[in-house]
Coordinates of C-alpha atoms in Angstrom, one line a residue:
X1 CA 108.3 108.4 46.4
X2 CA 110.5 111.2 48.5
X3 CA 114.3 110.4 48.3
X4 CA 114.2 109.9 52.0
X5 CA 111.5 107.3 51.6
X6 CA 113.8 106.0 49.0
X7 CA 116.7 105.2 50.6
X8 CA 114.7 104.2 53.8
X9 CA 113.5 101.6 51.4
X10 CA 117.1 100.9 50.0
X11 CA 118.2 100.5 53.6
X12 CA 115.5 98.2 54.6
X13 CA 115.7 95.7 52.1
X14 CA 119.2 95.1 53.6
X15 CA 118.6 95.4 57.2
X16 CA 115.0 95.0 57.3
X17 CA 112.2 96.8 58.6
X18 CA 111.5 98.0 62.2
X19 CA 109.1 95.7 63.8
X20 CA 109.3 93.7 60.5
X21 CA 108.3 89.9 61.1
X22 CA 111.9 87.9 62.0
X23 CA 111.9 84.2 60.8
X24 CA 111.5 81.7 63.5
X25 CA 114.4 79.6 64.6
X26 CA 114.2 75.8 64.4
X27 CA 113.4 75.7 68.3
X28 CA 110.5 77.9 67.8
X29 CA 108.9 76.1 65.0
X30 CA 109.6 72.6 66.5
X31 CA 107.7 74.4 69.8
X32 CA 104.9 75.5 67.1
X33 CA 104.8 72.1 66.2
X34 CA 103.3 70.8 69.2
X35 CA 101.9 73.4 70.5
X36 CA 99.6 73.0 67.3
X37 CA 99.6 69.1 68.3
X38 CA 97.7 70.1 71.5
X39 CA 94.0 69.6 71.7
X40 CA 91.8 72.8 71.3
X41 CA 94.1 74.7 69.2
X42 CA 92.0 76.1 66.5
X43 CA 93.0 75.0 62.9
X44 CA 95.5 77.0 60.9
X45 CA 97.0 78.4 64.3
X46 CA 100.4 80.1 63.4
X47 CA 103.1 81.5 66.4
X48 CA 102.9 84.7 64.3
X49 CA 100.5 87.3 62.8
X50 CA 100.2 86.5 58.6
X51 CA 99.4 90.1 57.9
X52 CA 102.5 92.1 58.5
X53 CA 104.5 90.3 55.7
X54 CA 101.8 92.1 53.2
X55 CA 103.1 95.6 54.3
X56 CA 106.7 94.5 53.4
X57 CA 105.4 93.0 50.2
X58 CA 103.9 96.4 49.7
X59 CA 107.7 98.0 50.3
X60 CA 109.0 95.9 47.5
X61 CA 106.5 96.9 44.7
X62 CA 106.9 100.6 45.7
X63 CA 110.3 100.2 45.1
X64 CA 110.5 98.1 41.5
X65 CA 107.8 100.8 40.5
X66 CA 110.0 103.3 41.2
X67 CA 113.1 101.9 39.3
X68 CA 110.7 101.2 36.7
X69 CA 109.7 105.3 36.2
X70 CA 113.7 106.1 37.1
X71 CA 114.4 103.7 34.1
X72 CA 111.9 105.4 31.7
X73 CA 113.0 108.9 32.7
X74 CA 116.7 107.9 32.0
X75 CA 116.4 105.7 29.0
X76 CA 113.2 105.9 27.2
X77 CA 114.9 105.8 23.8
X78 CA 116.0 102.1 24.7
X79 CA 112.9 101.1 26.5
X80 CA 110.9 101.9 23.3
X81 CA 113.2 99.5 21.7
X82 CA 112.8 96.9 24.0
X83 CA 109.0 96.6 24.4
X84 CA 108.5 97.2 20.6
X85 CA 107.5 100.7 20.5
X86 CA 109.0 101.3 16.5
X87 CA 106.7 104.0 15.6
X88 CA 107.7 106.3 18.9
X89 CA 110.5 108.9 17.3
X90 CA 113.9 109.3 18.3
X91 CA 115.2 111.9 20.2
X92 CA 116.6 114.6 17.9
X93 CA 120.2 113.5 16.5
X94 CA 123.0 116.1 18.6
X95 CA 126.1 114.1 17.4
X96 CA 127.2 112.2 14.3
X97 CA 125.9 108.7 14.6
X98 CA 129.3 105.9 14.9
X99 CA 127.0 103.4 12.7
X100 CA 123.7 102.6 10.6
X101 CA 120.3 101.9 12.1
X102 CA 119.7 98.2 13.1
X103 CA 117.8 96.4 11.2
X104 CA 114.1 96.2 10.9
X105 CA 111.6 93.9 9.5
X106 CA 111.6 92.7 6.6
X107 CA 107.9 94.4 5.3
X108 CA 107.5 96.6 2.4
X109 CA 105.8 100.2 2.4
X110 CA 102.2 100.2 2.1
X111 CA 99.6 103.2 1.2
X112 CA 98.7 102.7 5.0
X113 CA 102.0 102.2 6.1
X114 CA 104.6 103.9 3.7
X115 CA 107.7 103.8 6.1
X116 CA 107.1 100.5 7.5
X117 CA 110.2 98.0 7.7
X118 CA 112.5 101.5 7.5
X119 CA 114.5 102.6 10.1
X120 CA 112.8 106.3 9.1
X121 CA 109.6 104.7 11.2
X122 CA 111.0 106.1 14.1
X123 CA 112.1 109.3 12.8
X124 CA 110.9 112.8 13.6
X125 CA 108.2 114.5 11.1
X126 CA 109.5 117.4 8.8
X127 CA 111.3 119.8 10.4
X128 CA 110.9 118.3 14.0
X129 CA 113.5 115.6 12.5
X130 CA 116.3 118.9 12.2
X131 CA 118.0 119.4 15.2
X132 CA 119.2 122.5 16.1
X133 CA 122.2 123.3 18.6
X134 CA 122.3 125.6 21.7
X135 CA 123.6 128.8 20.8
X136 CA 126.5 131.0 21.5
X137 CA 128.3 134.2 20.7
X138 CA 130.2 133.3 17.2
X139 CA 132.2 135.5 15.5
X140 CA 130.5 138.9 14.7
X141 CA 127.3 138.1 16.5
X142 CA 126.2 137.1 19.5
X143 CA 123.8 135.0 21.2
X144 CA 120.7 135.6 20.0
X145 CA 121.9 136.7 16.8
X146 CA 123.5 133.0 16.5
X147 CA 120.2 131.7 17.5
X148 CA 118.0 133.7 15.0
X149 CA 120.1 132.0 12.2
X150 CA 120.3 128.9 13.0
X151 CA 116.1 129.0 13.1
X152 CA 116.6 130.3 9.8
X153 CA 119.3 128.1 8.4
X154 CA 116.3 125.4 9.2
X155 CA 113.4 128.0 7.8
X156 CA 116.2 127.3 4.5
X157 CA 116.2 123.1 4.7
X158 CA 112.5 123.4 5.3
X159 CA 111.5 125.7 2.1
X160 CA 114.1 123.2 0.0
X161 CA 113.1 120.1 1.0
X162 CA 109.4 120.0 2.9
X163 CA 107.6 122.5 1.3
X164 CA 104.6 120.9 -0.6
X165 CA 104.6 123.4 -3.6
X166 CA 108.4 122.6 -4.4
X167 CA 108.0 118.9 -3.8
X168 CA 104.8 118.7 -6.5
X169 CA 107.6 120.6 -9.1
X170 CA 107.0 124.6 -8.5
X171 CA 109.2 127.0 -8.3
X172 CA 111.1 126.5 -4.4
X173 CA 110.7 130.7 -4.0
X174 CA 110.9 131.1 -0.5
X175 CA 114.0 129.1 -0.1
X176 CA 115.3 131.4 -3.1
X177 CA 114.2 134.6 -0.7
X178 CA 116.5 133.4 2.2
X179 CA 119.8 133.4 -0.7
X180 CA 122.4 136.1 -1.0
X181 CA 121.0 137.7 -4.1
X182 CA 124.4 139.2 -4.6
X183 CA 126.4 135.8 -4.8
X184 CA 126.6 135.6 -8.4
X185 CA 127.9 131.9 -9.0
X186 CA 124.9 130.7 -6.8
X187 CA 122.3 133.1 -9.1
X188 CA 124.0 132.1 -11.9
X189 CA 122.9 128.2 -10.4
X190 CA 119.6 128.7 -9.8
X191 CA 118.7 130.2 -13.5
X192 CA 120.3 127.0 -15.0
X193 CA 118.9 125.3 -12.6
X194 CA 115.2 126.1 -12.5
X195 CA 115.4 127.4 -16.7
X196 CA 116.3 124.3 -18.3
X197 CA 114.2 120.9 -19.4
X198 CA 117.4 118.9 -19.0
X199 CA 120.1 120.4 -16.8
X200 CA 123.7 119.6 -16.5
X201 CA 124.4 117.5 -13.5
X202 CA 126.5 120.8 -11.9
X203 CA 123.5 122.9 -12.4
X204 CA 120.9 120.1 -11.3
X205 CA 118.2 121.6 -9.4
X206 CA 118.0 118.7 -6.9
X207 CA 121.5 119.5 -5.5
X208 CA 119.5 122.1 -3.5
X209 CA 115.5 121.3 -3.7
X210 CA 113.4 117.9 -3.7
X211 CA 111.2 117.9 -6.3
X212 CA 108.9 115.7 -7.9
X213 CA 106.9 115.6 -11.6
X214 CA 103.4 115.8 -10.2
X215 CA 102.3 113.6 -13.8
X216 CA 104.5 110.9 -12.4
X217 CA 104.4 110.7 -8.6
X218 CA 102.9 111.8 -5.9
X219 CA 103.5 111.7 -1.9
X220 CA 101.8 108.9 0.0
X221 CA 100.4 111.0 3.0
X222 CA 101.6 114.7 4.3
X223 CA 104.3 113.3 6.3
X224 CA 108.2 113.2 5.1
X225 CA 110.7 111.7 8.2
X226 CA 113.8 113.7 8.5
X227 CA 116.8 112.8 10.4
X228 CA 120.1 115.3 11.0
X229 CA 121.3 117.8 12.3
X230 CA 122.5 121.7 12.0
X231 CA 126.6 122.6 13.5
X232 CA 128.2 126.0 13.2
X233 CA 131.5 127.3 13.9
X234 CA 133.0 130.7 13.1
X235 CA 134.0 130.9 9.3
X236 CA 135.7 133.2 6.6
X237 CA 135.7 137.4 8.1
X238 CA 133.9 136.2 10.8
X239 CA 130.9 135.0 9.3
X240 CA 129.1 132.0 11.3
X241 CA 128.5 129.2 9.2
X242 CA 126.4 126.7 9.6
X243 CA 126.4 123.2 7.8
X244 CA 123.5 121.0 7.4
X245 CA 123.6 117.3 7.3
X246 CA 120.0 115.6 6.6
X247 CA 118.3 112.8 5.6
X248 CA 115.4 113.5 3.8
X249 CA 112.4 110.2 3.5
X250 CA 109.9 110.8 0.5
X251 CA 107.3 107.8 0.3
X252 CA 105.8 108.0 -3.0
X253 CA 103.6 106.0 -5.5
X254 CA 102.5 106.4 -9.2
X255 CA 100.4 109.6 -9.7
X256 CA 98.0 107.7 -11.5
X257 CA 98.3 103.9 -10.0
X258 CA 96.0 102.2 -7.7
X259 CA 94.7 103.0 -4.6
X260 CA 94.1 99.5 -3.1
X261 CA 96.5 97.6 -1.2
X262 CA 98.8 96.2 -3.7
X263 CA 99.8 99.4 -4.8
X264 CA 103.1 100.5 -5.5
X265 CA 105.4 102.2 -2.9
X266 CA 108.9 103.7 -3.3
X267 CA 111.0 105.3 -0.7
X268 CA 113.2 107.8 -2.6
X269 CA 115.6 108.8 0.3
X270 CA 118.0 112.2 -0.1
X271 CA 120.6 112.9 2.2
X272 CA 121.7 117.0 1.8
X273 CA 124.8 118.9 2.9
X274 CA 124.7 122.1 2.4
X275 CA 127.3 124.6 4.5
X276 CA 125.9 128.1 4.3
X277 CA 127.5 131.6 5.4
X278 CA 126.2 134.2 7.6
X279 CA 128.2 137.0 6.4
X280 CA 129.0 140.6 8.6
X281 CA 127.3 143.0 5.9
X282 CA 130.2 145.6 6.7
X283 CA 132.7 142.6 5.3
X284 CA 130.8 141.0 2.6
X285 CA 128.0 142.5 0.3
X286 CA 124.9 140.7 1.0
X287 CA 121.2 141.9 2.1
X288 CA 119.7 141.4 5.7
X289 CA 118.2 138.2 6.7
X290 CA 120.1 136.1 3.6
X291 CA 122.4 133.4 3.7
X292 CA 125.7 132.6 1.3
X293 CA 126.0 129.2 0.2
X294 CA 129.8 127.3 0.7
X295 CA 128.5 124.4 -0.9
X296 CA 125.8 122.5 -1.2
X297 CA 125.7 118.2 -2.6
X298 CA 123.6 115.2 -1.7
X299 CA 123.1 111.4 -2.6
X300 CA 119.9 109.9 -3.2
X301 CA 118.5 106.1 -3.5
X302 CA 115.3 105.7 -5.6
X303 CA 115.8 108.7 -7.2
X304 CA 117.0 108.0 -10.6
X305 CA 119.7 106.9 -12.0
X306 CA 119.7 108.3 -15.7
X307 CA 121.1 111.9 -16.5
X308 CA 119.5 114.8 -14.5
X309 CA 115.9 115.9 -15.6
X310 CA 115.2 118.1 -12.5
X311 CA 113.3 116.0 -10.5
X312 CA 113.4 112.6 -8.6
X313 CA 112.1 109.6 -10.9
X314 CA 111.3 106.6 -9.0
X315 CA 112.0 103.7 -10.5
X316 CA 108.1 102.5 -10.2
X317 CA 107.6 99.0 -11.7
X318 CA 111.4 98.0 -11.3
X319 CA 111.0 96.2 -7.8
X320 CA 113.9 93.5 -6.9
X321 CA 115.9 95.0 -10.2
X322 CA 119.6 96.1 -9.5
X323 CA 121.0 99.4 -11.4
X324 CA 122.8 97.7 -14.9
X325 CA 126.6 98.3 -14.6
X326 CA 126.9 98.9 -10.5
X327 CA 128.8 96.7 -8.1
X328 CA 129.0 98.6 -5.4
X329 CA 126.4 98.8 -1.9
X330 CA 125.1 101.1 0.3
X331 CA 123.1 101.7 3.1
X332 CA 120.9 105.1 2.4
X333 CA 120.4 105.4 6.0
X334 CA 123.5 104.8 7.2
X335 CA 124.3 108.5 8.5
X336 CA 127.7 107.9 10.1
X337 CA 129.7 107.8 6.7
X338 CA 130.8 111.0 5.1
X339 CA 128.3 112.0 2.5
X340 CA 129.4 110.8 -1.1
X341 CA 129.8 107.2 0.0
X342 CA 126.0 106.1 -0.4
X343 CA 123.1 106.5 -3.0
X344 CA 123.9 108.6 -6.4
X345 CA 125.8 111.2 -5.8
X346 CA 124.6 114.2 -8.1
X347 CA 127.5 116.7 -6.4
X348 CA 130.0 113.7 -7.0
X349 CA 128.8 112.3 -10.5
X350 CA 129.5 108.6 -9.3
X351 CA 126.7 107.3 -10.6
X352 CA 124.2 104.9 -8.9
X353 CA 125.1 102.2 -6.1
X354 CA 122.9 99.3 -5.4
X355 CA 121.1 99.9 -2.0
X356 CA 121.0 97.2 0.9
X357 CA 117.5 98.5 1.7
X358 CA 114.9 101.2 1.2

């Protein structure tokens, strides 16, 4: 519908049509009456024709199907919700959420269904799930420059925390390739890190990269949900720096457990910051197309809550069981709380909180 025939319509439904039937007054359907009383009158005579009402009838459904499409086009993300649409995603997150997801059903994870009853149902896939800001012209580089690292300050979230290789435990090299190779204290990290059988908790691997013990879990599907977003702002000698804030969904189940419908499904969920640097090479010593980290921390539910081994350990087989020693709750996909409030908190040290869901 044109918007002339639109407010034609608007304006009709007030005034009425032209030519549209006019109700009869109480004189003229008393004269019906008797007319129709008369002898000869064939039955079902009316004073009026009955087929013009069905061309304003006809008005009237071109108009609600038009507020109907100017209703999808203007809030689809709350029409979903309404006629039960869970599994459509979100639009990409652009500002920092004022409070958690509502809640959803109460059903488990399933082989078939491995983020069912989680708010992450309606989530983006991988790196779809990242949003990533319009660009400007930021301290020593413009536009397009701006642009090209945001793209890559993803290409860094993606290697870290989607890539398949890393996840099943190998080396996380091409996130490694996008580092500052001349930032010692992060170098110095990432031997530690990726060197020892049992790091320290400040040179924990999974500060930076999801990984897994292929022996003792594996993903349920190819699909991880992600939910977050990437800001920047002009930082130290002009550098842009960009900071990351994402929530990462990994369903899982025991690499060598069942296959049939009762088996066993954990949500380990990871939220990461990480605040990276895009230096000016004639300020800071670094090599083209590498990023400096500023810091870097996450907390994690379902991900273990004994000292660090360098990779997540679902507590398979521990269903309805609270962590010994913890009074304190939180909601893993509540992203409107500063991270360091939810989950256990590697960066922080705090130890493990008992989760309201999963």
């Amino acid at each position: 519908m044109s918007d002339k025939e639109w407010e034609r319509f608007l304006r009709e439904s007030v005034t009425g049509a032209p030519g549209a039937p006019v109700e009869p007054s109480a004189r003229a359907r008393e004269a019906g009456r008797r007319l129709r009383g008369r002898p000869g009158q064939p039955e079902g005579w009316r004073a009026y024709s009955p087929a013009r009402p069905r061309r304003r009838a006809g008005w009237y459904v071109m108009g609600l199907a038009a507020v109907a499409l100017l209703a999808v086009a203007l809030f689809p993300q709350q029409l979903v919700g309404w006629l039960g649409g869970g599994g459509a995603p979100l639009a990409a997150e652009s500002e920092s959420p004022r409070q958690a997801p509502g809640a959803e059903p109460a059903l488990g994870p399933t082989l078939a269904e491995p983020f069912r009853g989680s708010p992450a149902a309606r989530w983006a896939d991988g790196a779809a799930g990242i949003g990533v800001p319009q660009a400007r012209a930021t301290g020593w580089m413009d536009t397009a420059q701006v642009e090209q690292v945001l793209q890559r300050s993803r290409e860094f979230l993606v290697a870290a925390g989607l890539d398949d290789r890393v996840l099943r435990g190998e080396r996380p090299t091409k996130a490694i390739a996008l580092l500052n190779p001349h930032q010692k204290d992060v170098q110095e990290y990432l031997r530690s890190a990726l060197s020892s059988a049992a790091p320290a908790p400040e040179s924990d691997p999974l500060r930076l990269f999801s990984r897994f013990r292929p022996e003792q879990a594996r993903l349920v599907g190819d699909v991880v949900k992600t939910r977050g977003r990437l800001t920047y702002r002009e930082g130290r000698r002009g550098a842009v720096e960009v900071t990351a804030d994402v929530t990462f969904v990994y369903p899982v189940t025991p690499a060598a457990g069942e296959a049939g419908p009762n088996a066993e499904v954990i949500r380990t969920i990871v939220r990461r910051k990480v605040v990276m640097s895009w230096d000016d090479p004639a300020k800071v010593i670094t090599e083209p197309g590498t990023v400096s980290l500023v810091s870097y921390a996450l907390d994690m539910t379902n991900g273990g809550c004994s000292a660090p081994t360098g990779y997540f350990v679902p507590p398979f087989g521990t269903a309805g069981e609270q962590p010994a020693g913890t009074a304190r709750q939180v909601d893993p996909y509540d992203r409107s709380k500063p991270i360091g409030t939810g989950g256990g908190t590697a960066a922080a040290g705090n130890g493990c909180a008992t989760a309201t869901r999963s």
